[in-house]
Amino acid sequence: MQSDNAIRSVVIVGGGTAGWMTAAALANAIRTGCSITLIESDEIGTVGVGEATIPPIRTFNDVLGIAENDFLKATQGSFKLGIQFNNWGALDHSYFHPFGTYGRNFDFLPLHQYWLAARAKGAAPELDELCMAWAAASRGKFAPPLQDPRSVLSTYDYAYHFDAGLYARFLRGYSEQRDVVRIEGKIGGVELDGETGRVAHVTLEDGRQVAGDLFVDCSGFRGLLIEGALETGYQDWRHWLPSDSAMAVPCEKAGEFTPYTRSTARAAGWQWRIPLQHRTGNGYVYCSQFISDDEAAATLMANLDGKPLAEPRKLSFVTGRRNLFWNRNVVAIGLSGGFMEPLESTSIHLIQAGIAKLIALFPDRNFDPLVTDEYNRIAISEFERIRDFIILHYKLTSRTDSALWRYCGAMDVPDTVTWKIEHFRKHGRLVQRDADLFGPPSWLAVHIGQGNMPQGTDPLLPLRGTDHGDYLLKLQGALVRAAQGLPQHDAYIAQHCAAVAIS
Ligand code: FAD
């Protein structure tokens, strides 16, 4: 039974990754009694980068009933087992942030406590050698994990690299089949209701008006509704995350077809490398205070595996978030809500998280503050906890060879980050907050990978009565053997999900 106050029309402003993900998910959730309209402008276009993801994207596709192989064929996709960080903690040093765990749970103290003790005796493998994701990734191997918890092949997780433009196109087809109406046109005005202050309708440049009960602002950086019309305000985080620009360029596929993203720290930022089936995506994220655009472009072009397929394209951004993600009858999803620098590939995840919350807290036309406050409370914590994790990468550098890294090593960080650094430094403890997206293995990877070595272990460790030193060596051998038995990444793709030609 529908109440008189039910939402009868949803208008999505914008057709980038955020707009089409929102349209597809709402079309799947809303079956009757409410229209869904998406407005986008080919003239304005989309950001068009954003190709690496984290494992929860698989749940998004599953909920929509999208089969993995169909999705990968349509988006030139590949598999991602984690991120390799080069030159972050120190020059000529690498570590891997894996999806999944180190070893597996075998005691109520975590494995890394035994690893720290073994390391102090000089008898430990590198930490990376104790996770299945790296055992496979470093050998260019991929297959989906097993479900059997007794197997080391159940201890890793995975996500995808894909062409975000093709994903939006794929989701457009999905949405239109489920009655989402797409309007092509450029919005020139946003009108508010004089009484409630809510958005009443948007007006296209050709004069058409589109009214709605609920508006989802997916208009990208400009935040046409959330900022342009409602002046919600923005928190700028550049004092902690100073990068404000990126040069992006695709190149021909060459070099290793890695089942992982690579992030290489450079003098004024870092460079990504994301291998897709038909090309490799590359970009240099940098702080314009420390390098000119021309120099950033030259550095990027000098560090490609293959022939560039375009001129480098500049993007500018301010890392931070809106004061509110949901204001009156407008929910900001995607870049309109905030910008998280892409170091841990979390922006598409934040889109997904925004959509999941919107469906879980779907409003009626009262727009009860109980609902909107709850949405904002969760969204703000999710954003801030990811921010903390990214800050950790910058703060824990021992590099002093350039102005950016000297700034980052010396900068003040939020208390929520200091608290984590100090707990780890003292006893190797990985303390967590409620909304942390990244779990203990992810934080462990960055602490150790960037040289935040604990001064001591958990005080309980010596009271456990065993050091499990042999177990670590056996585990390392088991992971290598398991990885050797997996197919090569490219062979797995050729067999299961080779891309279909793009029309
Ligand atoms: P956009 O792509 O900008 O889309 C905005 C839409 O609004 C467009 O359709 C546009 O036409 C429409 N629009 C705007 N104004 C109007 C108007 N007046 N009238 C009509 N329509 C209008 N994310 C990841 O998850 N992984 C990554 O690896 C990653 N890398 C990134 C690297 C960089 C350098 C950057 C900048 C971002 C990266 N992201 C990444 C983020 C990712 O690109 C975005 O989250 C994603 O593209 C979503 O963008 P969007 O849909 O919010 O905005």
Coordinates of C-alpha atoms and ligand atoms in Angstrom, one line a residue:
M1 CA 0.0 0.0 0.0
Q2 CA 1.4 3.4 -0.9
S3 CA 1.0 6.3 1.5
D4 CA -0.1 9.6 0.1
N5 CA 3.3 10.9 0.9
A6 CA 5.2 8.4 -1.2
I7 CA 7.9 9.7 -3.6
R8 CA 6.4 9.5 -7.1
S9 CA 9.2 10.9 -9.1
V10 CA 13.0 10.7 -8.8
V11 CA 15.2 13.0 -11.0
I12 CA 18.9 12.1 -11.3
V13 CA 21.0 15.0 -12.6
G14 CA 24.0 13.6 -14.4
G15 CA 24.9 10.5 -16.4
G16 CA 28.5 9.7 -15.4
T17 CA 29.4 6.7 -13.3
A18 CA 27.4 8.1 -10.4
G19 CA 24.3 8.9 -12.4
W20 CA 24.0 5.5 -14.2
M21 CA 24.9 3.5 -11.1
T22 CA 22.2 5.3 -9.2
A23 CA 19.7 4.9 -12.0
A24 CA 20.3 1.2 -12.3
A25 CA 20.1 0.5 -8.6
L26 CA 17.0 2.6 -8.1
A27 CA 15.4 0.9 -11.1
N28 CA 16.1 -2.4 -9.5
A29 CA 14.7 -1.3 -6.2
I30 CA 11.6 0.6 -7.3
R31 CA 9.3 -1.5 -9.3
T32 CA 6.1 0.5 -9.4
G33 CA 4.4 3.9 -8.7
C34 CA 7.5 6.1 -9.1
S35 CA 9.1 7.4 -12.3
I36 CA 12.9 7.7 -12.6
T37 CA 14.3 10.3 -15.0
L38 CA 18.0 10.9 -15.7
I39 CA 19.2 14.1 -17.3
E40 CA 22.7 14.3 -18.9
S41 CA 24.5 16.6 -21.3
D42 CA 26.7 15.1 -24.0
E43 CA 28.1 18.6 -24.5
I44 CA 29.4 18.7 -20.9
G45 CA 30.5 15.1 -20.8
T46 CA 31.9 13.1 -17.9
V47 CA 35.1 13.0 -15.9
G48 CA 35.8 9.7 -17.7
V49 CA 38.7 8.4 -15.5
G50 CA 38.1 6.1 -12.6
E51 CA 39.0 2.6 -13.5
A52 CA 40.1 0.8 -10.4
T53 CA 37.8 -0.5 -7.7
I54 CA 37.7 -2.4 -4.4
P55 CA 36.0 -5.7 -3.7
P56 CA 32.5 -4.5 -2.7
I57 CA 31.8 -3.5 -6.3
R58 CA 31.1 -7.2 -6.8
T59 CA 28.2 -7.0 -4.4
F60 CA 26.8 -4.0 -6.3
N61 CA 26.7 -6.0 -9.6
D62 CA 25.4 -9.1 -7.8
V63 CA 22.4 -7.2 -6.3
L64 CA 21.6 -5.9 -9.8
G65 CA 21.8 -9.5 -11.2
I66 CA 24.8 -8.6 -13.5
A67 CA 26.9 -11.7 -14.2
E68 CA 30.7 -11.1 -13.7
N69 CA 31.7 -12.3 -17.1
D70 CA 29.1 -10.2 -19.0
F71 CA 30.2 -7.2 -17.1
L72 CA 33.9 -7.7 -17.8
K73 CA 33.3 -8.4 -21.5
A74 CA 31.3 -5.2 -21.8
T75 CA 33.8 -3.0 -20.0
Q76 CA 37.2 -4.4 -21.2
G77 CA 37.7 -5.3 -17.5
S78 CA 40.5 -7.1 -15.7
F79 CA 41.1 -8.4 -12.2
K80 CA 42.6 -6.6 -9.2
L81 CA 44.1 -8.3 -6.2
G82 CA 45.4 -5.2 -4.6
I83 CA 47.8 -2.2 -5.1
Q84 CA 51.5 -2.2 -5.4
F85 CA 53.1 0.9 -3.8
N86 CA 56.5 1.8 -5.2
N87 CA 58.7 4.5 -3.6
W88 CA 56.1 5.5 -1.0
G89 CA 57.8 4.9 2.4
A90 CA 61.3 5.3 0.9
L91 CA 62.8 5.4 -2.6
D92 CA 63.4 2.0 -4.2
H93 CA 61.1 0.3 -1.8
S94 CA 57.9 -1.5 -2.6
Y95 CA 55.0 -3.1 -0.8
F96 CA 51.6 -4.5 -1.6
H97 CA 48.3 -3.6 -0.2
P98 CA 46.4 -6.9 -0.7
F99 CA 42.7 -7.6 -0.8
G100 CA 42.2 -10.4 1.8
T101 CA 44.2 -11.4 4.8
Y102 CA 47.8 -12.4 5.8
G103 CA 47.8 -16.1 6.3
R104 CA 44.6 -17.0 8.1
N105 CA 43.3 -16.8 11.6
F106 CA 45.0 -19.6 13.6
D107 CA 45.1 -17.9 17.1
F108 CA 43.3 -15.1 18.8
L109 CA 46.4 -13.0 18.5
P110 CA 46.7 -11.9 14.8
L111 CA 49.4 -13.5 12.7
H112 CA 51.4 -10.3 12.4
Q113 CA 52.2 -10.4 16.1
Y114 CA 54.0 -13.7 15.6
W115 CA 55.6 -12.2 12.5
L116 CA 56.9 -9.3 14.5
A117 CA 58.4 -11.6 17.1
A118 CA 60.0 -13.8 14.3
R119 CA 61.3 -10.7 12.6
A120 CA 63.0 -9.5 15.8
K121 CA 64.9 -12.8 15.8
G122 CA 65.8 -12.3 12.1
A123 CA 63.8 -15.4 11.0
A124 CA 60.8 -14.0 9.2
P125 CA 59.9 -13.8 5.6
E126 CA 58.8 -10.4 4.2
L127 CA 55.3 -9.6 5.3
D128 CA 54.1 -9.5 1.6
E129 CA 55.2 -13.1 1.3
L130 CA 52.5 -14.1 3.9
C131 CA 49.5 -13.1 1.9
M132 CA 47.9 -15.1 -0.9
A133 CA 46.9 -12.1 -2.9
W134 CA 50.6 -11.1 -3.4
A135 CA 51.7 -14.7 -3.9
A136 CA 49.3 -14.8 -6.9
A137 CA 49.6 -11.1 -8.0
S138 CA 53.4 -11.2 -8.1
R139 CA 53.3 -14.2 -10.4
G140 CA 50.7 -12.6 -12.7
K141 CA 48.2 -15.3 -11.7
F142 CA 44.4 -15.0 -11.1
A143 CA 41.4 -17.2 -10.4
P144 CA 38.5 -16.4 -8.1
P145 CA 39.1 -17.5 -4.5
L146 CA 37.7 -20.9 -3.2
Q147 CA 35.0 -21.0 -0.6
D148 CA 36.6 -23.8 1.5
P149 CA 38.0 -22.0 4.6
R150 CA 40.6 -24.8 5.1
S151 CA 42.3 -23.7 1.8
V152 CA 44.8 -20.8 1.6
L153 CA 43.0 -20.1 -1.7
S154 CA 40.0 -18.8 0.3
T155 CA 42.1 -16.1 2.0
Y156 CA 42.1 -13.4 -0.7
D157 CA 39.6 -11.2 -2.3
Y158 CA 39.4 -9.3 -5.6
A159 CA 38.0 -6.3 -7.4
Y160 CA 38.2 -5.1 -11.0
H161 CA 39.8 -2.6 -13.3
F162 CA 37.4 -1.5 -16.0
D163 CA 36.6 1.3 -18.5
A164 CA 34.2 3.5 -16.5
G165 CA 32.7 5.0 -19.6
L166 CA 31.8 1.6 -20.9
Y167 CA 30.4 0.7 -17.4
A168 CA 28.1 3.8 -17.5
R169 CA 27.0 2.7 -21.0
F170 CA 26.3 -0.8 -19.8
L171 CA 24.3 0.4 -16.9
R172 CA 22.4 2.8 -19.2
G173 CA 21.2 -0.2 -21.2
Y174 CA 20.2 -1.9 -17.9
S175 CA 18.3 1.1 -16.6
E176 CA 16.5 1.9 -19.9
Q177 CA 15.3 -1.7 -20.0
R178 CA 13.7 -1.0 -16.6
D179 CA 11.9 2.2 -17.7
V180 CA 14.4 4.8 -16.6
V181 CA 13.8 7.8 -19.0
R182 CA 16.9 9.5 -20.2
I183 CA 16.8 13.2 -21.2
E184 CA 19.6 14.7 -23.2
G185 CA 20.0 18.4 -22.4
K186 CA 21.9 21.0 -20.5
I187 CA 20.4 22.3 -17.3
G188 CA 20.5 26.1 -17.2
G189 CA 18.5 26.8 -14.0
V190 CA 17.3 25.2 -10.8
E191 CA 14.2 26.5 -9.1
L192 CA 13.4 26.2 -5.4
D193 CA 10.0 25.9 -3.9
G194 CA 9.3 29.2 -2.2
E195 CA 7.7 27.6 0.9
T196 CA 9.9 24.5 1.6
G197 CA 13.2 25.7 0.0
R198 CA 13.3 22.3 -1.7
V199 CA 14.3 21.9 -5.4
A200 CA 11.0 22.0 -7.3
H201 CA 12.3 21.6 -10.9
V202 CA 15.2 22.1 -13.2
T203 CA 15.0 23.9 -16.4
L204 CA 16.9 22.9 -19.5
E205 CA 18.5 25.4 -21.8
D206 CA 15.8 24.7 -24.4
G207 CA 13.1 25.7 -21.9
R208 CA 11.9 22.2 -20.9
Q209 CA 11.2 21.9 -17.2
V210 CA 11.7 18.6 -15.2
A211 CA 10.0 18.5 -11.8
G212 CA 10.5 15.8 -9.2
D213 CA 10.0 14.9 -5.5
L214 CA 13.5 13.6 -4.9
F215 CA 16.6 14.8 -6.8
V216 CA 19.9 13.0 -6.9
D217 CA 22.7 15.3 -7.7
C218 CA 25.2 13.3 -9.8
S219 CA 26.4 16.4 -11.7
G220 CA 30.1 15.9 -10.8
F221 CA 32.4 18.5 -9.4
R222 CA 30.1 21.4 -10.1
G223 CA 27.4 20.1 -7.7
L224 CA 24.7 21.8 -9.6
L225 CA 21.9 21.3 -7.1
I226 CA 23.7 20.5 -3.8
E227 CA 26.0 23.6 -4.1
G228 CA 24.8 25.7 -7.0
A229 CA 21.2 25.8 -5.8
L230 CA 21.4 24.9 -2.1
E231 CA 24.8 26.3 -1.1
T232 CA 25.5 23.4 1.2
G233 CA 29.2 24.3 1.7
Y234 CA 32.4 22.3 1.4
Q235 CA 35.2 21.2 3.7
D236 CA 38.6 21.5 2.1
W237 CA 41.1 18.8 3.2
R238 CA 44.1 19.9 1.1
H239 CA 46.2 20.6 4.2
W240 CA 46.2 16.8 4.7
L241 CA 45.9 15.7 1.2
P242 CA 47.6 18.4 -0.9
S243 CA 47.3 17.0 -4.4
D244 CA 44.9 19.1 -6.4
S245 CA 45.5 18.1 -10.0
A246 CA 46.0 15.1 -12.3
M247 CA 47.2 14.4 -15.8
A248 CA 45.6 11.3 -17.3
V249 CA 46.5 9.4 -20.5
P250 CA 45.8 6.0 -21.8
C251 CA 48.5 4.0 -23.6
E252 CA 48.7 0.9 -25.7
K253 CA 48.8 -2.3 -23.8
A254 CA 52.4 -3.2 -23.1
G255 CA 54.4 -4.6 -20.3
E256 CA 53.0 -7.0 -17.7
F257 CA 49.2 -7.6 -17.6
T258 CA 49.2 -7.3 -13.9
P259 CA 46.2 -8.4 -11.8
Y260 CA 46.8 -5.4 -9.6
T261 CA 47.0 -1.6 -9.7
R262 CA 50.4 0.1 -9.4
S263 CA 51.0 3.4 -7.6
T264 CA 54.4 4.9 -8.0
A265 CA 55.3 7.9 -5.8
R266 CA 57.0 10.7 -7.7
A267 CA 58.5 14.0 -6.6
A268 CA 55.2 15.9 -6.4
G269 CA 52.6 13.2 -6.2
W270 CA 52.1 9.7 -7.6
Q271 CA 51.4 7.9 -10.8
W272 CA 48.8 5.2 -11.4
R273 CA 49.0 2.3 -13.8
I274 CA 45.8 0.4 -14.5
P275 CA 45.9 -2.5 -17.0
L276 CA 42.6 -3.1 -19.0
Q277 CA 42.1 -5.6 -21.7
H278 CA 42.4 -3.1 -24.6
R279 CA 44.7 -0.4 -23.1
T280 CA 46.5 0.7 -19.9
G281 CA 45.2 3.7 -18.0
N282 CA 47.8 6.0 -16.5
G283 CA 47.8 9.3 -14.6
Y284 CA 49.9 11.5 -12.4
V285 CA 48.1 12.9 -9.4
Y286 CA 50.1 15.9 -8.2
C287 CA 50.2 19.0 -6.0
S288 CA 50.3 22.1 -8.2
Q289 CA 52.2 24.0 -5.6
F290 CA 55.3 21.8 -6.2
I291 CA 55.3 21.1 -9.9
S292 CA 54.0 22.8 -13.1
D293 CA 51.4 21.2 -15.3
D294 CA 54.0 20.9 -18.2
E295 CA 56.5 19.2 -16.0
A296 CA 53.8 16.8 -14.6
A297 CA 52.7 16.0 -18.1
A298 CA 56.3 15.4 -19.2
T299 CA 56.9 13.1 -16.2
L300 CA 53.8 11.1 -17.0
M301 CA 54.6 10.7 -20.7
A302 CA 58.2 9.7 -19.9
N303 CA 56.9 6.9 -17.7
L304 CA 54.4 4.9 -19.8
D305 CA 54.8 1.2 -20.8
G306 CA 53.4 1.8 -24.3
K307 CA 52.6 4.3 -27.0
P308 CA 50.2 7.0 -25.7
L309 CA 46.8 6.9 -27.2
A310 CA 45.9 10.6 -26.6
E311 CA 47.3 13.8 -25.3
P312 CA 47.5 14.0 -21.5
R313 CA 44.3 15.5 -20.1
K314 CA 44.3 17.8 -17.0
L315 CA 41.8 17.4 -14.2
S316 CA 41.6 19.8 -11.1
F317 CA 40.0 19.0 -7.8
V318 CA 39.7 19.9 -4.2
T319 CA 39.9 16.9 -1.9
G320 CA 37.2 17.2 0.7
R321 CA 33.4 16.8 1.2
R322 CA 30.2 18.7 1.3
N323 CA 29.0 19.8 4.7
L324 CA 25.9 17.6 4.0
F325 CA 25.4 14.9 1.5
W326 CA 21.7 15.1 1.8
N327 CA 20.2 18.6 2.0
R328 CA 16.4 19.1 1.8
N329 CA 15.2 16.9 -1.1
V330 CA 18.7 16.6 -2.8
V331 CA 21.1 13.7 -2.2
A332 CA 24.6 14.3 -3.6
I333 CA 26.2 11.1 -5.0
G334 CA 29.6 10.9 -6.7
L335 CA 31.9 13.9 -7.2
S336 CA 29.1 16.3 -6.4
G337 CA 29.3 15.0 -2.8
G338 CA 33.1 15.3 -2.4
F339 CA 36.4 14.2 -3.8
M340 CA 38.6 11.5 -2.4
E341 CA 41.9 11.3 -4.1
P342 CA 42.1 8.1 -6.1
L343 CA 45.0 6.5 -4.2
E344 CA 42.9 3.6 -2.8
S345 CA 40.4 3.6 -5.6
T346 CA 37.5 4.5 -3.4
S347 CA 35.3 6.9 -5.3
I348 CA 33.2 4.4 -7.1
H349 CA 32.8 2.6 -3.8
L350 CA 31.6 5.8 -2.2
I351 CA 29.0 6.1 -5.0
Q352 CA 27.9 2.6 -4.2
A353 CA 27.8 3.3 -0.5
G354 CA 25.7 6.5 -1.1
I355 CA 23.2 4.5 -3.2
A356 CA 23.0 1.7 -0.6
K357 CA 22.2 4.2 2.1
L358 CA 19.6 6.0 -0.1
I359 CA 17.8 2.7 -0.6
A360 CA 18.1 1.7 3.0
L361 CA 16.8 5.1 4.2
F362 CA 14.5 5.8 1.3
P363 CA 12.3 8.9 2.2
D364 CA 8.8 9.9 1.7
R365 CA 7.8 13.4 0.8
N366 CA 8.1 14.6 4.4
F367 CA 11.9 14.3 4.2
D368 CA 12.0 13.6 7.9
P369 CA 15.2 14.9 9.5
L370 CA 15.4 11.6 11.4
V371 CA 16.1 10.0 8.0
T372 CA 18.3 12.7 6.4
D373 CA 20.4 13.2 9.6
E374 CA 21.1 9.5 9.8
Y375 CA 22.1 9.4 6.1
N376 CA 24.5 12.3 6.7
R377 CA 25.9 10.9 9.9
I378 CA 26.9 7.6 8.2
A379 CA 28.1 9.3 5.0
I380 CA 30.3 11.7 6.9
S381 CA 32.0 8.9 8.9
E382 CA 32.5 6.8 5.8
F383 CA 34.2 9.7 4.0
E384 CA 36.3 10.6 7.0
R385 CA 37.5 7.1 7.7
I386 CA 38.7 6.6 4.1
R387 CA 40.3 10.1 4.3
D388 CA 42.3 8.9 7.4
F389 CA 43.5 5.8 5.6
I390 CA 44.7 7.8 2.7
I391 CA 46.4 10.4 4.9
L392 CA 48.3 7.5 6.5
H393 CA 50.1 6.8 3.2
Y394 CA 51.3 10.4 3.0
K395 CA 52.2 10.8 6.7
L396 CA 54.2 7.6 7.0
T397 CA 56.8 8.6 4.5
S398 CA 60.5 8.8 5.4
R399 CA 61.2 10.5 2.0
T400 CA 62.9 13.9 2.3
D401 CA 64.1 14.2 -1.3
S402 CA 61.3 16.7 -2.4
A403 CA 59.2 19.5 -1.0
L404 CA 56.0 17.5 -1.1
W405 CA 57.3 14.6 0.9
R406 CA 59.0 16.8 3.4
Y407 CA 55.7 18.6 3.9
C408 CA 53.7 15.4 4.3
G409 CA 56.2 13.8 6.8
A410 CA 56.0 16.9 9.0
M411 CA 52.3 17.7 8.7
D412 CA 49.8 17.5 11.5
V413 CA 47.2 14.8 10.9
P414 CA 43.7 14.3 12.4
D415 CA 43.6 12.8 15.9
T416 CA 41.8 9.8 14.5
V417 CA 45.0 9.0 12.4
T418 CA 47.5 9.8 15.2
W419 CA 45.6 7.4 17.5
K420 CA 46.0 4.6 15.0
I421 CA 49.7 5.3 14.4
E422 CA 50.5 5.4 18.1
H423 CA 48.7 2.1 18.9
F424 CA 50.5 0.4 16.1
R425 CA 53.8 1.9 16.9
K426 CA 53.6 0.9 20.6
H427 CA 52.3 -2.7 20.5
G428 CA 51.5 -3.4 16.9
R429 CA 47.8 -3.1 17.6
L430 CA 45.4 -2.4 14.8
V431 CA 42.6 -0.4 16.5
Q432 CA 39.5 0.2 14.4
R433 CA 36.6 2.7 14.3
D434 CA 33.0 1.7 13.5
A435 CA 32.9 3.1 10.0
D436 CA 36.3 2.0 8.8
L437 CA 36.0 0.6 5.3
F438 CA 39.5 -0.8 5.3
G439 CA 40.0 -3.5 7.8
P440 CA 43.1 -4.5 9.9
P441 CA 45.1 -6.2 7.1
S442 CA 44.9 -3.0 5.0
W443 CA 46.2 -0.8 7.8
L444 CA 48.8 -3.4 8.6
A445 CA 50.0 -3.3 4.9
V446 CA 50.5 0.4 5.0
H447 CA 52.0 0.7 8.5
I448 CA 54.6 -2.0 7.8
G449 CA 55.1 -1.1 4.1
Q450 CA 55.9 2.5 5.0
G451 CA 58.1 1.8 8.0
N452 CA 56.0 2.3 11.1
M453 CA 57.6 -0.6 12.8
P454 CA 56.2 -1.3 16.3
Q455 CA 58.5 -0.8 19.3
G456 CA 57.1 -3.9 20.9
T457 CA 54.6 -6.7 20.4
D458 CA 51.3 -7.3 22.1
P459 CA 52.1 -7.8 25.8
L460 CA 50.0 -11.0 25.6
L461 CA 52.3 -12.6 23.0
P462 CA 55.1 -13.9 25.3
L463 CA 52.4 -15.4 27.6
R464 CA 51.0 -17.5 24.8
G465 CA 53.8 -20.0 25.1
T466 CA 54.7 -20.6 21.5
D467 CA 56.3 -18.4 18.8
H468 CA 54.8 -20.2 15.7
G469 CA 58.0 -19.4 13.8
D470 CA 57.7 -22.7 11.8
Y471 CA 54.2 -22.0 10.9
L472 CA 55.2 -18.7 9.2
L473 CA 57.7 -20.5 7.0
K474 CA 55.3 -23.3 6.2
L475 CA 52.6 -20.8 5.3
Q476 CA 55.0 -19.0 2.9
G477 CA 55.7 -22.3 1.1
A478 CA 52.0 -23.2 1.0
L479 CA 51.1 -19.8 -0.6
V480 CA 53.8 -20.2 -3.3
R481 CA 52.6 -23.7 -4.2
A482 CA 49.0 -22.6 -4.3
A483 CA 49.9 -19.6 -6.5
Q484 CA 51.9 -21.7 -8.9
G485 CA 48.8 -23.8 -9.5
L486 CA 46.6 -20.8 -10.6
P487 CA 46.1 -19.8 -14.2
Q488 CA 47.9 -16.7 -15.6
H489 CA 45.7 -13.5 -15.5
D490 CA 45.5 -13.2 -19.2
A491 CA 44.7 -16.8 -19.8
Y492 CA 41.9 -16.7 -17.2
I493 CA 40.4 -13.7 -19.0
A494 CA 40.8 -15.2 -22.5
Q495 CA 38.9 -18.3 -21.3
H496 CA 36.1 -16.6 -19.3
C497 CA 35.6 -12.9 -20.2
A498 CA 37.4 -11.7 -23.3
A499 CA 36.0 -8.3 -24.2
V500 CA 33.5 -8.0 -27.0
A501 CA 34.3 -5.4 -29.7
I502 CA 33.3 -1.9 -28.9
S503 CA 30.8 -0.5 -31.4
Ligands
FAD1 P1 31.0 13.1 -13.8 O1 31.7 12.0 -14.5 O2 31.6 14.5 -13.9 O3 29.5 13.2 -14.4 C1 28.7 14.4 -14.3 C2 27.5 14.2 -15.2 O4 26.7 15.4 -14.9 C3 27.8 14.2 -16.6 O5 26.9 13.3 -17.3 C4 27.4 15.6 -17.1 O6 27.0 15.6 -18.4 C5 26.3 15.9 -16.1 N1 26.0 17.4 -16.0 C6 26.8 18.2 -15.3 N2 26.3 19.5 -15.4 C7 25.2 19.4 -16.2 C8 24.2 20.3 -16.6 N3 24.3 21.6 -16.4 N4 23.2 19.8 -17.4 C9 23.1 18.5 -17.6 N5 24.0 17.6 -17.2 C10 25.0 18.0 -16.5 N6 37.3 6.5 -8.9 C11 37.5 5.2 -8.6 O7 36.6 4.5 -8.0 N7 38.6 4.6 -9.0 C12 39.6 5.3 -9.6 O8 40.6 4.7 -10.0 C13 39.4 6.7 -9.8 N8 40.4 7.4 -10.4 C14 40.2 8.8 -10.6 C15 41.2 9.6 -11.0 C16 41.1 11.0 -11.1 C17 42.2 11.8 -11.6 C18 39.8 11.5 -10.8 C19 39.6 13.0 -11.0 C20 38.8 10.7 -10.4 C21 39.0 9.4 -10.2 N9 38.0 8.6 -9.7 C22 38.2 7.2 -9.5 C23 36.6 9.1 -9.4 C24 35.7 8.8 -10.5 O9 36.2 9.3 -11.7 C25 34.4 9.4 -10.2 O10 33.9 9.0 -9.0 C26 33.3 8.9 -11.2 O11 33.7 9.2 -12.5 C27 32.0 9.6 -10.9 O12 31.9 10.8 -11.5 P2 30.5 11.5 -11.5 O13 29.5 10.6 -12.2 O14 30.2 11.9 -10.1 O15 30.7 12.8 -12.3

